[in-house]
Coordinates of C-alpha atoms in Angstrom, one line a residue:
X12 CA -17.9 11.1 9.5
X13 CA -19.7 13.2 7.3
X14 CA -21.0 15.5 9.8
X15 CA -17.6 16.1 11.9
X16 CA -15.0 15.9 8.4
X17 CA -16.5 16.6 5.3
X18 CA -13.3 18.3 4.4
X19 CA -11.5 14.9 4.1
X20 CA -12.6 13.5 1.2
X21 CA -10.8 10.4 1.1
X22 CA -11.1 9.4 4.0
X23 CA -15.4 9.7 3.9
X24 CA -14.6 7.8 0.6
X25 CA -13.1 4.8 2.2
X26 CA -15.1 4.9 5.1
X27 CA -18.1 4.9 2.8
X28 CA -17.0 1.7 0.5
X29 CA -15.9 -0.2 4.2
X30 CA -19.1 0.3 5.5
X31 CA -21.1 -0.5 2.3
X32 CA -19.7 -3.9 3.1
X33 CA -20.2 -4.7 6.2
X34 CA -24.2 -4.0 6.4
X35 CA -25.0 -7.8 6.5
X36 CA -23.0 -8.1 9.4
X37 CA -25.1 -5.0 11.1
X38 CA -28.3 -6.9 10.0
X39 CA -27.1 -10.0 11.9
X40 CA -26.0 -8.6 14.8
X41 CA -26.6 -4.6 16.0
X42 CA -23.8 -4.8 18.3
X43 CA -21.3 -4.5 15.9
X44 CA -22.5 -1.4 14.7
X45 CA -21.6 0.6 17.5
X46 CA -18.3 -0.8 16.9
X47 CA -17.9 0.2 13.5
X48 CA -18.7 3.8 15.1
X49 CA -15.5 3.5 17.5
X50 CA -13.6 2.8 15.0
X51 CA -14.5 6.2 13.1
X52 CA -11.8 7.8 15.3
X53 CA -8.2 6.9 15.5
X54 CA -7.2 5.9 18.8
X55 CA -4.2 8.7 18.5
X56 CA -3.5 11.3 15.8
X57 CA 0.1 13.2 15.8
X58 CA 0.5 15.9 13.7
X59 CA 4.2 18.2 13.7
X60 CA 6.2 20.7 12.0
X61 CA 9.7 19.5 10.6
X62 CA 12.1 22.2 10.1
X63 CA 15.3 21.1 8.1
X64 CA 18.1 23.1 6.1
X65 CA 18.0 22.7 2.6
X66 CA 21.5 22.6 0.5
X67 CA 21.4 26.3 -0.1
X68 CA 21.4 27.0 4.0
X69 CA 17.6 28.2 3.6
X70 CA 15.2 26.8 7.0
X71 CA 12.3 25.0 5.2
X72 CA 9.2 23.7 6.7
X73 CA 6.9 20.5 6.0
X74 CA 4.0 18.8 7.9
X75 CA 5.1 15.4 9.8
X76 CA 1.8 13.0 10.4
X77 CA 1.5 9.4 12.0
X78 CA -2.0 8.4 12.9
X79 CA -2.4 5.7 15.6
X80 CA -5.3 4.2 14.2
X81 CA -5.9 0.8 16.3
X82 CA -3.9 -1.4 19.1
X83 CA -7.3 -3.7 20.1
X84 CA -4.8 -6.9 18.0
X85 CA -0.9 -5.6 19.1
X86 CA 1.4 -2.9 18.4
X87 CA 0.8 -0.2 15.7
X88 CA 2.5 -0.7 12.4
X89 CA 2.3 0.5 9.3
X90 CA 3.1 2.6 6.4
X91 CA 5.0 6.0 6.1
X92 CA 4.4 7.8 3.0
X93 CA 6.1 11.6 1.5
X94 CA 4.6 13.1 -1.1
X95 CA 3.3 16.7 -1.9
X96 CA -0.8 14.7 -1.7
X97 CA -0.2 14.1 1.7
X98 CA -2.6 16.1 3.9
X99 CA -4.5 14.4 7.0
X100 CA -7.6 13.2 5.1
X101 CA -5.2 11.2 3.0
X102 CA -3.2 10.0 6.2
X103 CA -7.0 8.9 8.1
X104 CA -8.2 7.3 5.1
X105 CA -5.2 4.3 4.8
X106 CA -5.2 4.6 8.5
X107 CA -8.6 3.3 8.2
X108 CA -8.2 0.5 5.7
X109 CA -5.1 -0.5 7.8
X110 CA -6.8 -1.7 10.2
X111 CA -8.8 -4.5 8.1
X112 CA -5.5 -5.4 6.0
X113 CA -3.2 -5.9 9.4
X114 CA -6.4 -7.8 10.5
X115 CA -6.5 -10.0 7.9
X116 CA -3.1 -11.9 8.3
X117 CA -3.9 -13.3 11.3
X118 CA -1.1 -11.9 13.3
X119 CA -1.2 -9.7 16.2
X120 CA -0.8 -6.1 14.5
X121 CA -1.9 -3.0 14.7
X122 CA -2.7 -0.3 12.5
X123 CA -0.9 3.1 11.6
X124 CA -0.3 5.8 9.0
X125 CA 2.0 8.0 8.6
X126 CA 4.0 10.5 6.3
X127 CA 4.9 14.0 5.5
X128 CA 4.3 16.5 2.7
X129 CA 7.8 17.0 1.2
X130 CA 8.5 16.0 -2.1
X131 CA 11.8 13.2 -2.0
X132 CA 11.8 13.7 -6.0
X133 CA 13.2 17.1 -6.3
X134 CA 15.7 16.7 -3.1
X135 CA 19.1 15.4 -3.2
X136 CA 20.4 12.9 -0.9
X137 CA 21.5 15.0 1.9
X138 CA 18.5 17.0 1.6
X139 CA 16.6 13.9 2.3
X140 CA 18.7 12.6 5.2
X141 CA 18.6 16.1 6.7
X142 CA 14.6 15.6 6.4
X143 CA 14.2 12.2 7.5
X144 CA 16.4 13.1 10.9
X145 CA 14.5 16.0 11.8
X146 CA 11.5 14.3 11.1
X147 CA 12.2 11.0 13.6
X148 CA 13.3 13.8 16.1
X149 CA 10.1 14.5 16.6
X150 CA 8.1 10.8 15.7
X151 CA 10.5 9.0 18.2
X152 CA 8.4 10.1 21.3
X153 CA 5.9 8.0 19.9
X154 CA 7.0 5.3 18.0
X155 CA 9.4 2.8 18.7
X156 CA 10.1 -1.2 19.0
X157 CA 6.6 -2.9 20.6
X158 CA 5.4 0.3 19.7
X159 CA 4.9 1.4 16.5
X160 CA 6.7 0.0 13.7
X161 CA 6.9 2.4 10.6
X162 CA 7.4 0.4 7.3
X163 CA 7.7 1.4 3.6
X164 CA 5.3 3.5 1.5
X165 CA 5.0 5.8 -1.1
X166 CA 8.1 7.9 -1.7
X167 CA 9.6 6.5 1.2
X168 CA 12.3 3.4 0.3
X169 CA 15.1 1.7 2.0
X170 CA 17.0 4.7 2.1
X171 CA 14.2 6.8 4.0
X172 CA 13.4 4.2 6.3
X173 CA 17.5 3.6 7.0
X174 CA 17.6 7.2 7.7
X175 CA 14.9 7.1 10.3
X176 CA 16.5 4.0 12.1
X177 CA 20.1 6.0 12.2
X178 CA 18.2 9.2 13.9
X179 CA 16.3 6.8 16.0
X180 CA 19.0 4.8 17.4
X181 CA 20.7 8.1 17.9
X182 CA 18.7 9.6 20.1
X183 CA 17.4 6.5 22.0
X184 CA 18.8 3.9 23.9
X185 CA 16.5 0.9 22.8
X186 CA 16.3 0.3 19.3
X187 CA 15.4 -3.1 19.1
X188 CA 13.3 -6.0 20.2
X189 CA 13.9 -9.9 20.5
X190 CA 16.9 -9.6 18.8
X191 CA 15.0 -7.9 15.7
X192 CA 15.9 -4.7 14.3
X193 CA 13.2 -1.4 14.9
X194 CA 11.8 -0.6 11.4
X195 CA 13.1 -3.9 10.3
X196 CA 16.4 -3.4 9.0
X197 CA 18.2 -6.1 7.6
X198 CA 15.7 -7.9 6.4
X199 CA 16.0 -7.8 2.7
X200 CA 12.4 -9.9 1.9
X201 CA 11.2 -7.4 4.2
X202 CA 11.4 -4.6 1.0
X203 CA 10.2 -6.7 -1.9
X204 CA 7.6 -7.9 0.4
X205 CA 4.8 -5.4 -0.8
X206 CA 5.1 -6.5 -4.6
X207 CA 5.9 -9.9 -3.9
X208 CA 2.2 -10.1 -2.3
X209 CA 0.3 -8.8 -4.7
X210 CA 1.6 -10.5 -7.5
X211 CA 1.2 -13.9 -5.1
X212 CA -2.8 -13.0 -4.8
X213 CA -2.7 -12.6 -8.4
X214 CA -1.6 -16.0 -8.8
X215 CA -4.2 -17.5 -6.1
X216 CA -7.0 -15.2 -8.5
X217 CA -6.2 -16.6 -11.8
X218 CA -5.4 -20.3 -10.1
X219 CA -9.2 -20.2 -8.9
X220 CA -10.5 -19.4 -12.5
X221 CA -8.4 -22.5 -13.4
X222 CA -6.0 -20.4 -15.4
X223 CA -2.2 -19.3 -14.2
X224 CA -0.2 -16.2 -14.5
X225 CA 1.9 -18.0 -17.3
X226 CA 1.8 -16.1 -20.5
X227 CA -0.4 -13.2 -19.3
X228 CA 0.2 -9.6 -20.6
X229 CA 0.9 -7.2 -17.6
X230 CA 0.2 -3.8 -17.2
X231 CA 2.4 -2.4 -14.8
X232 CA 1.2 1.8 -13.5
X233 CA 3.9 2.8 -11.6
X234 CA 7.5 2.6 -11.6
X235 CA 8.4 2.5 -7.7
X236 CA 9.4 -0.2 -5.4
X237 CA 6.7 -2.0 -5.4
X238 CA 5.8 -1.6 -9.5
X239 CA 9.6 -2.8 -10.0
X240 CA 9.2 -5.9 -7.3
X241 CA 6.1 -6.8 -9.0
X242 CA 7.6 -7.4 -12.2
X243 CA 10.1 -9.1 -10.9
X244 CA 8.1 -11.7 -9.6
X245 CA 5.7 -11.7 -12.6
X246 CA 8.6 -12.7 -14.6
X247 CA 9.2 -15.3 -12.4
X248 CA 5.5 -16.8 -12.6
X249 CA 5.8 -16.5 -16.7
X250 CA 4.0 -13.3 -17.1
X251 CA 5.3 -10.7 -19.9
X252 CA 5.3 -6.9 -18.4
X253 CA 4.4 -4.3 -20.3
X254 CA 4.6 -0.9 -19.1
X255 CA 6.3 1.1 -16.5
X256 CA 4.8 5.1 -15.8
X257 CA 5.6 7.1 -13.4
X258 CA 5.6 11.7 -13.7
X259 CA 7.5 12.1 -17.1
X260 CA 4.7 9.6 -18.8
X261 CA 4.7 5.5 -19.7
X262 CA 7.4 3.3 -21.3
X263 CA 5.4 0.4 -23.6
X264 CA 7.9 -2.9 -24.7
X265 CA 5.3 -4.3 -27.5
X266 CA 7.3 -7.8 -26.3
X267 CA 7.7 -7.4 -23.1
X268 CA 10.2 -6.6 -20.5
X269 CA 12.7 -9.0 -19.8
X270 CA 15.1 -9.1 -16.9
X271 CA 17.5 -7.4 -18.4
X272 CA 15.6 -4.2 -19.3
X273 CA 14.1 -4.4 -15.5
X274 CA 17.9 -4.1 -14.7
X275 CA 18.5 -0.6 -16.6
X276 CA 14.9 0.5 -15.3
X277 CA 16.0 -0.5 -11.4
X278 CA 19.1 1.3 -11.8
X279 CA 17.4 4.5 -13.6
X280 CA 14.7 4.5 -10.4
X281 CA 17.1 3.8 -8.2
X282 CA 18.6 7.2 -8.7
X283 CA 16.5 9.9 -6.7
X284 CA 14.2 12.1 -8.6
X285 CA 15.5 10.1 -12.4
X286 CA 12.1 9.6 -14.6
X287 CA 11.2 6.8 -16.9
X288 CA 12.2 8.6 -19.8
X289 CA 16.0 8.0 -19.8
X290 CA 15.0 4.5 -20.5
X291 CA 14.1 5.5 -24.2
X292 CA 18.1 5.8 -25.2
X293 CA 19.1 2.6 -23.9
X294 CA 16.0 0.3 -25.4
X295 CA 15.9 0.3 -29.0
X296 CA 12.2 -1.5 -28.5
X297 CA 10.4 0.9 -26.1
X298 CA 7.1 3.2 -27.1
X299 CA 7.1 6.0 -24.5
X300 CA 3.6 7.6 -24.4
X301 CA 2.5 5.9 -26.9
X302 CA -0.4 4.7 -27.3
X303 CA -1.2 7.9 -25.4
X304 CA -3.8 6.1 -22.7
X305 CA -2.2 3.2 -20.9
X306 CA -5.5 1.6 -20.7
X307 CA -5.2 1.4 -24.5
X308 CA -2.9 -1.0 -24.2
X309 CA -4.5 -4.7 -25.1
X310 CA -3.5 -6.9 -21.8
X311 CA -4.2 -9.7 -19.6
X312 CA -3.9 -8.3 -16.1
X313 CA -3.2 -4.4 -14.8
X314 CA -1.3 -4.0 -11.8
X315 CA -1.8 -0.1 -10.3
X316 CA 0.8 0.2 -8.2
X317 CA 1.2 4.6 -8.5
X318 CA -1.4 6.8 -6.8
X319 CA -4.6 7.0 -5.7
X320 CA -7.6 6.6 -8.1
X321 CA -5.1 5.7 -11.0
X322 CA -7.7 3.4 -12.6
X323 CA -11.5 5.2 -13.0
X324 CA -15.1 4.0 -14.3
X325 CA -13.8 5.0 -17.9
X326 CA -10.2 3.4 -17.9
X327 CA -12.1 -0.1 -16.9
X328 CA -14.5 0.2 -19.6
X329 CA -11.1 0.5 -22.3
X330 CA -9.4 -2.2 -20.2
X331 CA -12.7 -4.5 -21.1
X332 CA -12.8 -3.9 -24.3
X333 CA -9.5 -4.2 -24.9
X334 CA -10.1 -8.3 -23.1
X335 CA -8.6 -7.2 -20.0
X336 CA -9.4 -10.7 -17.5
X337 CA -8.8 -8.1 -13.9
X338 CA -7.1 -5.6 -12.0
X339 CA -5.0 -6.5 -9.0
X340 CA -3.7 -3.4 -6.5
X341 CA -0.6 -2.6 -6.0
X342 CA -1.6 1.0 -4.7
X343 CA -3.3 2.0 -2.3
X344 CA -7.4 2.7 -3.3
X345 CA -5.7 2.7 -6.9
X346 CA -9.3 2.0 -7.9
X347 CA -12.3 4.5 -7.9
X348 CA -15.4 4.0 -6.2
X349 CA -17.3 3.6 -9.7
X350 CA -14.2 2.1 -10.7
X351 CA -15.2 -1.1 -8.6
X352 CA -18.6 -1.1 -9.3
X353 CA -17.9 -1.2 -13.1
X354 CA -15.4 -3.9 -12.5
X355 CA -18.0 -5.6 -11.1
X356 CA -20.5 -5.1 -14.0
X357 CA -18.1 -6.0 -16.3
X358 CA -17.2 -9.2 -14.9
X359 CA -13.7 -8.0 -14.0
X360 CA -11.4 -9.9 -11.7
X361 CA -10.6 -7.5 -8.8
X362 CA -7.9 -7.8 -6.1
X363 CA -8.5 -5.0 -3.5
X364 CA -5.7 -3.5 -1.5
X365 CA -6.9 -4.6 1.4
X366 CA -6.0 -7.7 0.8
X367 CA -2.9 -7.4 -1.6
X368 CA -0.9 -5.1 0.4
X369 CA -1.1 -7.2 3.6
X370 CA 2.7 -8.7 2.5
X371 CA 5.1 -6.0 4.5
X372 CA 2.8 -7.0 7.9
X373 CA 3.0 -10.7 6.9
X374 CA 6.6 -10.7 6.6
X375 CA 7.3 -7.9 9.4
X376 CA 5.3 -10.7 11.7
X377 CA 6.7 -13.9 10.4
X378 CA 10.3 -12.0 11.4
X379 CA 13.5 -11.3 10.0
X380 CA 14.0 -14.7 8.3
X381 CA 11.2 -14.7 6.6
X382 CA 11.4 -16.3 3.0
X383 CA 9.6 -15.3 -0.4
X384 CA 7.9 -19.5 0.3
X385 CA 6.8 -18.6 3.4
X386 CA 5.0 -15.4 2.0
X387 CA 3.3 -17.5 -0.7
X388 CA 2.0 -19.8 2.0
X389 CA 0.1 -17.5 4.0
X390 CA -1.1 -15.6 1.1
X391 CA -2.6 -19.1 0.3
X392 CA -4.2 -19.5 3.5
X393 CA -5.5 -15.2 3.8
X394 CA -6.8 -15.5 0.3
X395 CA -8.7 -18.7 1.1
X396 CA -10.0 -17.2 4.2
X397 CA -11.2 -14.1 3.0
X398 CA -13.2 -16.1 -0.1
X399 CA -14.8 -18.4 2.5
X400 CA -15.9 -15.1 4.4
X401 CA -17.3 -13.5 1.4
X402 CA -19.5 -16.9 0.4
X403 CA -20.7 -16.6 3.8
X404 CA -22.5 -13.3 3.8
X405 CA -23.8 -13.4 0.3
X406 CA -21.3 -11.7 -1.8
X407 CA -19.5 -15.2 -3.5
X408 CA -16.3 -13.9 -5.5
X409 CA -16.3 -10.0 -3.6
X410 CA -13.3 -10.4 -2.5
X411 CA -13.1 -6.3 -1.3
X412 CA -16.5 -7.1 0.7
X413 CA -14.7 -10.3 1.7
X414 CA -11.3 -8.9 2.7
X415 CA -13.4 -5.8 4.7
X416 CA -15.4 -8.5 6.5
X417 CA -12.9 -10.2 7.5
X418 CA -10.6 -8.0 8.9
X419 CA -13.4 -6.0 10.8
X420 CA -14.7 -9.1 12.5
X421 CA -11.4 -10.0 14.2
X422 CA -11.2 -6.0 15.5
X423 CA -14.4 -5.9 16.5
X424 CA -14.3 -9.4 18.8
X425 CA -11.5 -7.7 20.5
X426 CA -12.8 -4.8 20.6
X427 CA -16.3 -5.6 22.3
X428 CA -13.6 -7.2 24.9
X429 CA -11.9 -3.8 26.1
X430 CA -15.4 -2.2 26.7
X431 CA -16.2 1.9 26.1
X432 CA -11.9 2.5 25.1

């Protein structure tokens, strides 16, 4: 990877923490080795120009991506992301990790990226509808029910993924499958899904240091779907959320935010391209920037659910001073490389997004119906899984090395099946 991309950095980043990992399974057996090498290259990797109109008539121009990482379990699925840090290092690298987290449910997924470098912050509504057509133009010769399934991500929300599904039953004839929706419309677990997951393994994580989430002082990075979902399920485990952040800085309630204030918060997010900030006249309660460092902030549990490499080797050494117990993912790689190992030397609880993030695919599988209980049980059974995994090869409590194990061994079984593909 080195050799042939050095250019994308993230992606040689989360190659480079994968593979750390799996070394005692390349002691015990060689074979899988060369497996690990296959899966160094995506299967298929779609890269377009979408041209749209913006509100002043003017043609603009943004890159469209959707890696096709791995079908060796089922059809490709997986997240779609917008955002000016999109490029196709950043695209490969979740592509990658994809393929361990759809692994790990147990279902029959695959694993895709995808995206586009457009900003949905800055753009009004039509602007964003005009985008989001002219952008499924093009990804519709490739995705599609049995397929590919595109699901939430970054900058890209109901109303995104809505648009998509309009174009794309627009301009095809097939647009669903067993009765179920393409991009799973209708599905309202379907969108709280992501947060409800993480804050589930949270749960399992505290429950197996014989504690609960009751009580515990959040930290909350982020202020997007997921962030908003996650302390909304917090608050319904007993947990007090602290913070919200997103471009314009952080918001801070000293006693927490109740469900009320997540009320005015969802309706300020809801709003394209309206920042935290407007919160400030409505609470009479709320510290914005202040302390200036979120990590400042004395807590139980942080929860980054905003970019990549939010949380580095420095912020973890404030959280532990500060009697931080772990941080739990809500992001994607939302945790530096030396950010882990600290973690680790400080005898911090981590929750890896490999394994936190897996609950749009777990709900996507279990199907339209799917309940908020049924989510809880197979996070129950995934979590227990991947711990048993990680005792076995040496790395008791690893739950990143556990989750990565994991999820490669039930590609690479298939995989050694299909032969030189």
């Amino acid at each position: 990877a080195k050799r042939r991309d050095e250019h994308e950095v993230d992606f040689i980043d989360s190659a480079t923490s994968t593979l750390q990992c799996l070394s005692p399974i390349f002691d015990r057996n060689p074979r899988y080795a060369f497996v690990a090498k296959q899966l160094m290259e995506p299967e298929r990797f779609i890269q377009f120009r979408v041209a749209w109109i913006d509100d002043t008539g003017v043609v603009r121009m943004n890159r469209g991506y959707r890696i096709q990482y791995s079908s060796s379990l089922g059809p490709y699925e997986g997240s779609m992301h917008f955002g000016t840090h999109v490029n196709s290092g950043f695209v490969k690298s979740l592509g990658f990790d994809s393929v361990f987290s759809n692994a790990l449910t147990g279902f029959d997924i695959g694993a895709a990226v995808g995206g586009a470098d457009i900003n949905p912050f800055d753009k009004s509504e039509a602007e964003m509808q005009r985008f989001c057509q002219s952008y499924m133009t093009e990804l519709a010769k490739y995705v599609g029910p049995d397929i590919d399934s595109p699901t939430l991500g970054m900058g890209v929300g109901e109303k995104e993924l809505a648009y998509m599904f309009g174009q794309y039953k627009r301009i095809n004839i097939k647009c669903s499958s067993g009765g179920r929706p393409f991009l799973s419309g209708g599905n309202q677990t379907f969108y709280q899904a992501p947060g409800y997951g993480v804050v589930h393994y949270a749960n399992e994580m505290m429950q197996d240091k014989g504690d609960s989430l009751e009580g515990k002082r959040c930290l909350i990075i982020g202020a997007g779907k997921v962030a908003r979902s996650v302390a909304e399920k917090l608050l319904e485990y007993g947990a007090i959320p602290l913070t919200f952040s997103d471009a314009s800085g952080h918001v801070y309630e000293p006693d927490g935010i109740d469900v009320g204030k997540l009320k005015t918060i969802h309706k300020i997010k809801e709003e394209r391209g309206a920042l935290l900030g407007r919160y400030i006249i409505s609470s009479t309660t709320a510290q914005f920037n202040s302390p200036e460092s979120l990590t400042d902030i004395p807590c139980d549990l942080v929860f980054p659910c905003g970019a990549m490499k939010d949380i580095s080797e420095e912020d973890v050494s404030a959280l532990a001073d500060n009697g931080c117990m772990g941080v739990i993912e809500g992001g994607h790689s939302a945790v530096t490389r030396n950010g882990r190992k600290a973690l680790k030397k400080r005898g911090l609880m981590y929750g890896p997004h490999t394994l936190t993030l897996t609950g749009s695919a777990i709900v996507d599988a279990l199907g339209r119906d799917a309940t908020d209980e049924q989510l809880q049980a197979e996070v129950s059974r995934i979590y227990g899984h991947v711990k048993t995994t990680a005792q076995e090869f040496n790395a008791r409590g690893d739950l990143f090395a556990g989750a990565n194990i994991a999820g490669f061994l039930r590609v690479a079984n298939v995989m050694m099946t299909h032969g030189a593909v």
